[in-house]
XYZ file of N, CA and C in Angstrom:
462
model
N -5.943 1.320 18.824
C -6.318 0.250 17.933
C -5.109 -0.523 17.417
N -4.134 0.175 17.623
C -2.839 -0.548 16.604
C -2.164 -1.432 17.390
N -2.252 -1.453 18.791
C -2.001 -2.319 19.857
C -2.444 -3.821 19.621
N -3.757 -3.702 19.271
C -4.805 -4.540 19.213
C -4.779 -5.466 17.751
N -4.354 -4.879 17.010
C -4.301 -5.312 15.782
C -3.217 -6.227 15.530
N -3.227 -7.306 14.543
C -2.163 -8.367 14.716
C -1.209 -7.628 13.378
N -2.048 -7.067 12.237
C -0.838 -6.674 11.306
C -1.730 -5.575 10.848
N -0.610 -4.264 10.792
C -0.935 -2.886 10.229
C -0.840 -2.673 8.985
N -1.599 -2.222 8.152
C -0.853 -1.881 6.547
C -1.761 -0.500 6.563
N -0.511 0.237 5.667
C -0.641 1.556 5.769
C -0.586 2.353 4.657
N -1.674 2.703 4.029
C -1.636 3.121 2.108
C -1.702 4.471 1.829
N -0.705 5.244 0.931
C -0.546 5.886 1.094
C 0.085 6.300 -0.451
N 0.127 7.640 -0.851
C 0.885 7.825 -2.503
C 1.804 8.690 -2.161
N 3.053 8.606 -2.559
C 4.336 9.057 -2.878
C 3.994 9.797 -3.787
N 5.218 10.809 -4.214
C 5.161 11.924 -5.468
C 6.442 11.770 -6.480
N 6.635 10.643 -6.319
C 7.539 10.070 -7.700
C 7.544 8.399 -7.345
N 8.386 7.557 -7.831
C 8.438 6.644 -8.654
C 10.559 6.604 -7.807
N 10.391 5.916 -6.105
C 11.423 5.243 -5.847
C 13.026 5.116 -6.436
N 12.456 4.441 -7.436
C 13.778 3.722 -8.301
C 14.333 4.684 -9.306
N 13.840 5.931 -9.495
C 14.692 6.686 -10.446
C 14.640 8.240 -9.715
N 14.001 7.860 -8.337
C 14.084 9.172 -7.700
C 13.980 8.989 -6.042
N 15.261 8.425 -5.978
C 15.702 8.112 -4.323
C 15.045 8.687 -3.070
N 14.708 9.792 -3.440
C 14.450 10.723 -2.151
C 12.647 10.926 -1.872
N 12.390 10.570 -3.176
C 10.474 9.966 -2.794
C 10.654 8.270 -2.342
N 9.110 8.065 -1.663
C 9.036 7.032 -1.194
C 8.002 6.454 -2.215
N 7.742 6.716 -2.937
C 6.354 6.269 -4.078
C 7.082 5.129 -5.236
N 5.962 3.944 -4.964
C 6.112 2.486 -5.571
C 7.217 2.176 -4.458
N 6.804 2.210 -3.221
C 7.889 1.494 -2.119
C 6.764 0.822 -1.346
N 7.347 -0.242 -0.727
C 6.821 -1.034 0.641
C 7.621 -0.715 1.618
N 7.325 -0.262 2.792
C 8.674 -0.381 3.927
C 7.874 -1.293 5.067
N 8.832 -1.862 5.154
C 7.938 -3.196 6.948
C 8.879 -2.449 7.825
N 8.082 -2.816 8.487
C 8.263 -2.180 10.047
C 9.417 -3.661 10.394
N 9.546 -3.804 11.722
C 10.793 -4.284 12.314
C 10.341 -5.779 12.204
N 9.285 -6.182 11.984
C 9.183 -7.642 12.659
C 9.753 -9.007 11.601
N 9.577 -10.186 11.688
C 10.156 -10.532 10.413
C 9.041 -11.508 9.976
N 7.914 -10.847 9.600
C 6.478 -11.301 9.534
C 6.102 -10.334 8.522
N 6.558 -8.686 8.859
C 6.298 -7.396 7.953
C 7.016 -7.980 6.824
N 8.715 -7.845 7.077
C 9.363 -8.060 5.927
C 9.067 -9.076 5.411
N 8.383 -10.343 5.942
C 8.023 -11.555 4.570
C 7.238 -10.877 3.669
N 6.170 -10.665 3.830
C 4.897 -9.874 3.403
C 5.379 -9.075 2.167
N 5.781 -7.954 2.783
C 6.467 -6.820 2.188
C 7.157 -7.615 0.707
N 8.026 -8.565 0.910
C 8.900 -8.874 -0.121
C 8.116 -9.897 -0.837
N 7.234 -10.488 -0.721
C 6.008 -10.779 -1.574
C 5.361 -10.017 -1.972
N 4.894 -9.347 -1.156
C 4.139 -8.130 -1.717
C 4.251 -7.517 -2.883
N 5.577 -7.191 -3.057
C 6.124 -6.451 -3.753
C 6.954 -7.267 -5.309
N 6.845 -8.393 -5.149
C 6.838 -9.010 -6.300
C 5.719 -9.679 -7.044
N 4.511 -9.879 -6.007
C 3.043 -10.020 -6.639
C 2.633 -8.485 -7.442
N 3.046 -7.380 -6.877
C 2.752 -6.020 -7.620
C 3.227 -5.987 -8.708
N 4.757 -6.054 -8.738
C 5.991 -6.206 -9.854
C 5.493 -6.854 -11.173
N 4.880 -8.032 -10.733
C 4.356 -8.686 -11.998
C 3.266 -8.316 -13.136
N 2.752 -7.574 -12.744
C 1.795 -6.394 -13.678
C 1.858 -5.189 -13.453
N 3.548 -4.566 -13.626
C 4.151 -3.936 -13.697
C 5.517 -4.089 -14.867
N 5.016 -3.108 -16.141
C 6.456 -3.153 -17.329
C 7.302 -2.553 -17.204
N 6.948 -1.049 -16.772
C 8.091 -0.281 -16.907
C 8.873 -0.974 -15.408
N 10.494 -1.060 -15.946
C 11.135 -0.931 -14.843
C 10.967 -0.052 -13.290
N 11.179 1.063 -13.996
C 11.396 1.953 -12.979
C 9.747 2.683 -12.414
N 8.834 1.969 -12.440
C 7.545 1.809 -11.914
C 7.110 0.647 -10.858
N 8.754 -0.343 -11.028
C 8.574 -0.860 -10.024
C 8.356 -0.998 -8.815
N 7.708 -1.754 -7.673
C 7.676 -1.445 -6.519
C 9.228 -1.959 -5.583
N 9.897 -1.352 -5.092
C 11.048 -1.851 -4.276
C 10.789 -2.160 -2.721
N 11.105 -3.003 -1.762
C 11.247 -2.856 -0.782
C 12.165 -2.002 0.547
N 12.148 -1.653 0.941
C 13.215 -0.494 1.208
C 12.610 -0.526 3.284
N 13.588 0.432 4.120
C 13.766 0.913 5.253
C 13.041 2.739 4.254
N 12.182 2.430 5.565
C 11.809 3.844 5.276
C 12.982 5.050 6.076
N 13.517 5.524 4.580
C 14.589 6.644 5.590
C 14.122 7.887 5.809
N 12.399 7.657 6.129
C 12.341 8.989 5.965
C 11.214 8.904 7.314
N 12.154 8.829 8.716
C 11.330 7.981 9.629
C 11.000 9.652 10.629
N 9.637 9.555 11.320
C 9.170 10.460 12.065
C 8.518 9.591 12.904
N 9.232 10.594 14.449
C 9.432 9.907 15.254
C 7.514 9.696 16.110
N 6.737 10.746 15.968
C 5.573 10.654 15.920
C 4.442 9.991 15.231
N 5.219 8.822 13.955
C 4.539 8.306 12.642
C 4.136 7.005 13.138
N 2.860 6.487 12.861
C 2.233 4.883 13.182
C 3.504 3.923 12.668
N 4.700 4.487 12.190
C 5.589 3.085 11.775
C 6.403 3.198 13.520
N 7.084 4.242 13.791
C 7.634 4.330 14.694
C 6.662 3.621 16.144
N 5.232 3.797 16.219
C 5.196 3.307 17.111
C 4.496 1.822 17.187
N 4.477 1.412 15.969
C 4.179 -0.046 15.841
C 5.735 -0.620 16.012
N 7.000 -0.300 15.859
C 8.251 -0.642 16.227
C 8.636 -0.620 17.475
N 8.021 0.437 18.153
C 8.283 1.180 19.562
C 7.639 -0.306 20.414
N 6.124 -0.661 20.335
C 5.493 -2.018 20.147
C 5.770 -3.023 19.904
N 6.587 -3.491 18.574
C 6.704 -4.703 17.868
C 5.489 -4.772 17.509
N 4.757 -4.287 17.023
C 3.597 -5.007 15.855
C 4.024 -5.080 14.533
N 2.993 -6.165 13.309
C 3.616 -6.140 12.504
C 2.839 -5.144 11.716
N 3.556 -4.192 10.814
C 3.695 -2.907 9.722
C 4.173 -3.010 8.752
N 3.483 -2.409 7.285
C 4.096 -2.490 6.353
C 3.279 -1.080 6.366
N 4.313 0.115 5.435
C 3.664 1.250 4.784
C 3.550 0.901 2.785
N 2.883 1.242 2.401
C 2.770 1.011 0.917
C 2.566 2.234 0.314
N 3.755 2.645 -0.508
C 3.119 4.020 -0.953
C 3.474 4.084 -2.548
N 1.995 3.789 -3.016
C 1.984 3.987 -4.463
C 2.431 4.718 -5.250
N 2.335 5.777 -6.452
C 2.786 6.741 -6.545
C 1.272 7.337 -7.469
N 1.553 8.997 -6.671
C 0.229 9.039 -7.127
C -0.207 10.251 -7.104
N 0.892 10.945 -6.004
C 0.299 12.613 -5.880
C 0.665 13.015 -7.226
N -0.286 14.200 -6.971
C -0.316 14.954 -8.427
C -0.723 14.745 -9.495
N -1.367 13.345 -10.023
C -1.729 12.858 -10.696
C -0.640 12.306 -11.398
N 0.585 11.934 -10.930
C 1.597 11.297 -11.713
C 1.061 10.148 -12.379
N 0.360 9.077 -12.110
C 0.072 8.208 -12.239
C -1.574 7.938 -12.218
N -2.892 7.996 -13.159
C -3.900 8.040 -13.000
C -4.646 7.189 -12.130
N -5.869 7.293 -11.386
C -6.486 6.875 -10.453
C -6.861 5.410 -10.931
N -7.004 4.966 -12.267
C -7.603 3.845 -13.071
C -5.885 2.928 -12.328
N -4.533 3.597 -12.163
C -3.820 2.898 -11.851
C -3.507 2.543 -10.599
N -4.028 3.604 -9.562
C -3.641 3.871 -8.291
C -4.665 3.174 -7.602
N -5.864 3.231 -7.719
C -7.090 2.170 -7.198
C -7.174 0.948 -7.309
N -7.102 0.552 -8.409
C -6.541 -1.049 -8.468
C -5.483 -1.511 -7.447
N -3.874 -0.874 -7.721
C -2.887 -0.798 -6.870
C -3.009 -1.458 -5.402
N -3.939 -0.252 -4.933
C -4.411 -0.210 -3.335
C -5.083 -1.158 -3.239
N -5.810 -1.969 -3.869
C -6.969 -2.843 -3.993
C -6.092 -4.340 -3.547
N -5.563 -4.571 -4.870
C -4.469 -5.314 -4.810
C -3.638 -5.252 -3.922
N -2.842 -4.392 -3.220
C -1.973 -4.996 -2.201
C -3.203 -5.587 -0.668
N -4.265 -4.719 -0.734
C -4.912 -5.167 0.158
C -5.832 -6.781 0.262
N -6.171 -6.833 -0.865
C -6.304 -8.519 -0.874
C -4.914 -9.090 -1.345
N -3.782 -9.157 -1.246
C -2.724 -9.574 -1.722
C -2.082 -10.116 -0.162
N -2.464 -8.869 0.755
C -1.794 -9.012 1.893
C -3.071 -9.410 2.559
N -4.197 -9.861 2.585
C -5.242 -10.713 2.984
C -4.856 -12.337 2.847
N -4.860 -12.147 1.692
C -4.291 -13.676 1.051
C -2.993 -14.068 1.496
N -1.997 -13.711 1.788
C -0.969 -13.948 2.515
C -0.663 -14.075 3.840
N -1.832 -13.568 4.736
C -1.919 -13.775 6.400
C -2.963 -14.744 5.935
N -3.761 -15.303 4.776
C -4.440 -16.388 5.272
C -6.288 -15.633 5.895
N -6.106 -14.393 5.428
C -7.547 -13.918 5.769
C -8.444 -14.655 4.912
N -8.144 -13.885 3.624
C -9.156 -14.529 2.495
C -8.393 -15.210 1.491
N -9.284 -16.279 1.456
C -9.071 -17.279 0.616
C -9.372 -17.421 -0.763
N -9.855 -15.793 -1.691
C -10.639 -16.496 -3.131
C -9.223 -15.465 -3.798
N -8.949 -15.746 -4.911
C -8.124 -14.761 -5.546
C -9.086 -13.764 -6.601
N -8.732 -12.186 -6.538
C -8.975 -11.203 -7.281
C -8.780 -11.543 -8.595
N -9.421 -11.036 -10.007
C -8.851 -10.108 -10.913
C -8.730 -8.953 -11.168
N -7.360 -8.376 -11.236
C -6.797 -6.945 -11.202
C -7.452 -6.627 -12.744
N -7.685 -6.984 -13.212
C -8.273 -6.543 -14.815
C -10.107 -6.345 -14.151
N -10.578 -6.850 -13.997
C -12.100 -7.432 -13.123
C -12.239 -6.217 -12.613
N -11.205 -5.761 -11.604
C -11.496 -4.747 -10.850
C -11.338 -3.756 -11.317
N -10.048 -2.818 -12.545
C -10.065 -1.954 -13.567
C -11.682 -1.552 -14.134
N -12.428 -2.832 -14.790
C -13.820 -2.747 -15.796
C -14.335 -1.928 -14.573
N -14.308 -2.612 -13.590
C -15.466 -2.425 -12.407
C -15.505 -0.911 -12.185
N -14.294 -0.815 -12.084
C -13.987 0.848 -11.514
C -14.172 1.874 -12.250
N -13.651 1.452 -13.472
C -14.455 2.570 -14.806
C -15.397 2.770 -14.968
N -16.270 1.700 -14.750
C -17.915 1.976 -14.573
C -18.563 2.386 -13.181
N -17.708 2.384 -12.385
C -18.501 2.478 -10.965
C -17.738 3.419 -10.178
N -17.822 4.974 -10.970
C -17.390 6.160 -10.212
C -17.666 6.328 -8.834
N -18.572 5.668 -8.366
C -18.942 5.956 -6.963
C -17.948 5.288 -5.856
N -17.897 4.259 -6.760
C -17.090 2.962 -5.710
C -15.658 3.990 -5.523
N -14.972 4.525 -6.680
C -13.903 4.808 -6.260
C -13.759 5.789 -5.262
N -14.736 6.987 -5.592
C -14.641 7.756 -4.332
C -15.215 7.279 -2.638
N -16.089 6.243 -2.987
C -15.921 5.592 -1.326
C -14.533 5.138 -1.105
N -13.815 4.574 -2.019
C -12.191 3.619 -1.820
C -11.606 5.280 -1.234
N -11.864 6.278 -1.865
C -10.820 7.213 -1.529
C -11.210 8.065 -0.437
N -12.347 7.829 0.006
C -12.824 8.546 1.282
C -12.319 7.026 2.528
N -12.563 5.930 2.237
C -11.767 5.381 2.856
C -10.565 5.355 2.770
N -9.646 5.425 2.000
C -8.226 5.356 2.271
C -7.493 6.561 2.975
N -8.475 7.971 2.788
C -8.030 9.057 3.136
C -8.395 9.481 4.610
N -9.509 8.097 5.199
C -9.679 8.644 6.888
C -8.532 8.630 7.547
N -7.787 8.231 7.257
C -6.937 7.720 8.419
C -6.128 9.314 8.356
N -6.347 9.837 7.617
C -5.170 11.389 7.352
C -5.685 12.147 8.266
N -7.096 12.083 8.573
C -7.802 12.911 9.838
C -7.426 12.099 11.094
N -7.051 11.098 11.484
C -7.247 10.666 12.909
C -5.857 11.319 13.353
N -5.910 11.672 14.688
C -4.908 12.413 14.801
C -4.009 11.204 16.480
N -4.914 9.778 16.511
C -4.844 8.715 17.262
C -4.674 7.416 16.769
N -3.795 6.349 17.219
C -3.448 5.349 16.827
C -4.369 4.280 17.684
């Protein structure tokens, strides 16, 4: 499928917070090689930034140095397709789901709206109400975000 696809995005939670802890990848974007990922990516990541206070909750753009050679980034590079990984921060409950669902929500119409898919803009507040009231929705968001951990095929 990833052959086929014109741009990959890949969501995922880190177990810290990037910018005050180098060696996690959480609140990072990494693009893959093309220079279509990295536009994205570095928008991306300043449309996030902006309803974001704490500093060091920021999202950074970065080279993922934490590359496996069997991982959908490596072989969308191996390819040239375009890739971005996004990894929130989130294991463990560092960061509550009221923050991490939105998050995912948002980069995904963020990076819709930026290839020009969809055309209406979100509210990230809109979608918070929504989600507090609509326990169900989130666990479909998280049974979708979490298929991809079973496919063991690109």
């Amino acid at each position: 499928l990833a052959l086929q696809a014109d741009f990959i995005l890949d969501l995922h939670e880190g177990w810290g917070y990037h910018r005050i802890q180098p060696d996690s990848m959480g609140s990072g974007i990494y693009p893959g090689d093309t220079k279509l990922s990295l536009e994205v990516a570095t928008k991306l990541a300043n449309h996030l930034n902006k309803n974001i206070n704490a500093d060091y909750k920021k999202f950074v753009v970065g080279y993922n140095n934490h590359p496996e050679l069997n991982s959908l980034r490596s072989f969308c590079v191996l390819h040239n397709r375009n890739y971005i990984l996004v990894e929130t921060t989130g294991q463990n409950n560092i960061q509550p789901l009221d923050v991490r669902v939105p998050q995912h929500l948002d980069v995904i119409y963020e990076t819709f709206r930026l290839l020009k898919i969809l055309k209406i803009r979100h509210n990230i507040q809109k979608v918070k109400k929504l989600l507090k009231k609509k326990w169900q929705m989130l666990k479909i968001t998280f049974i979708y975000l979490n298929l991809k951990k079973n496919m063991m095929q690109y």
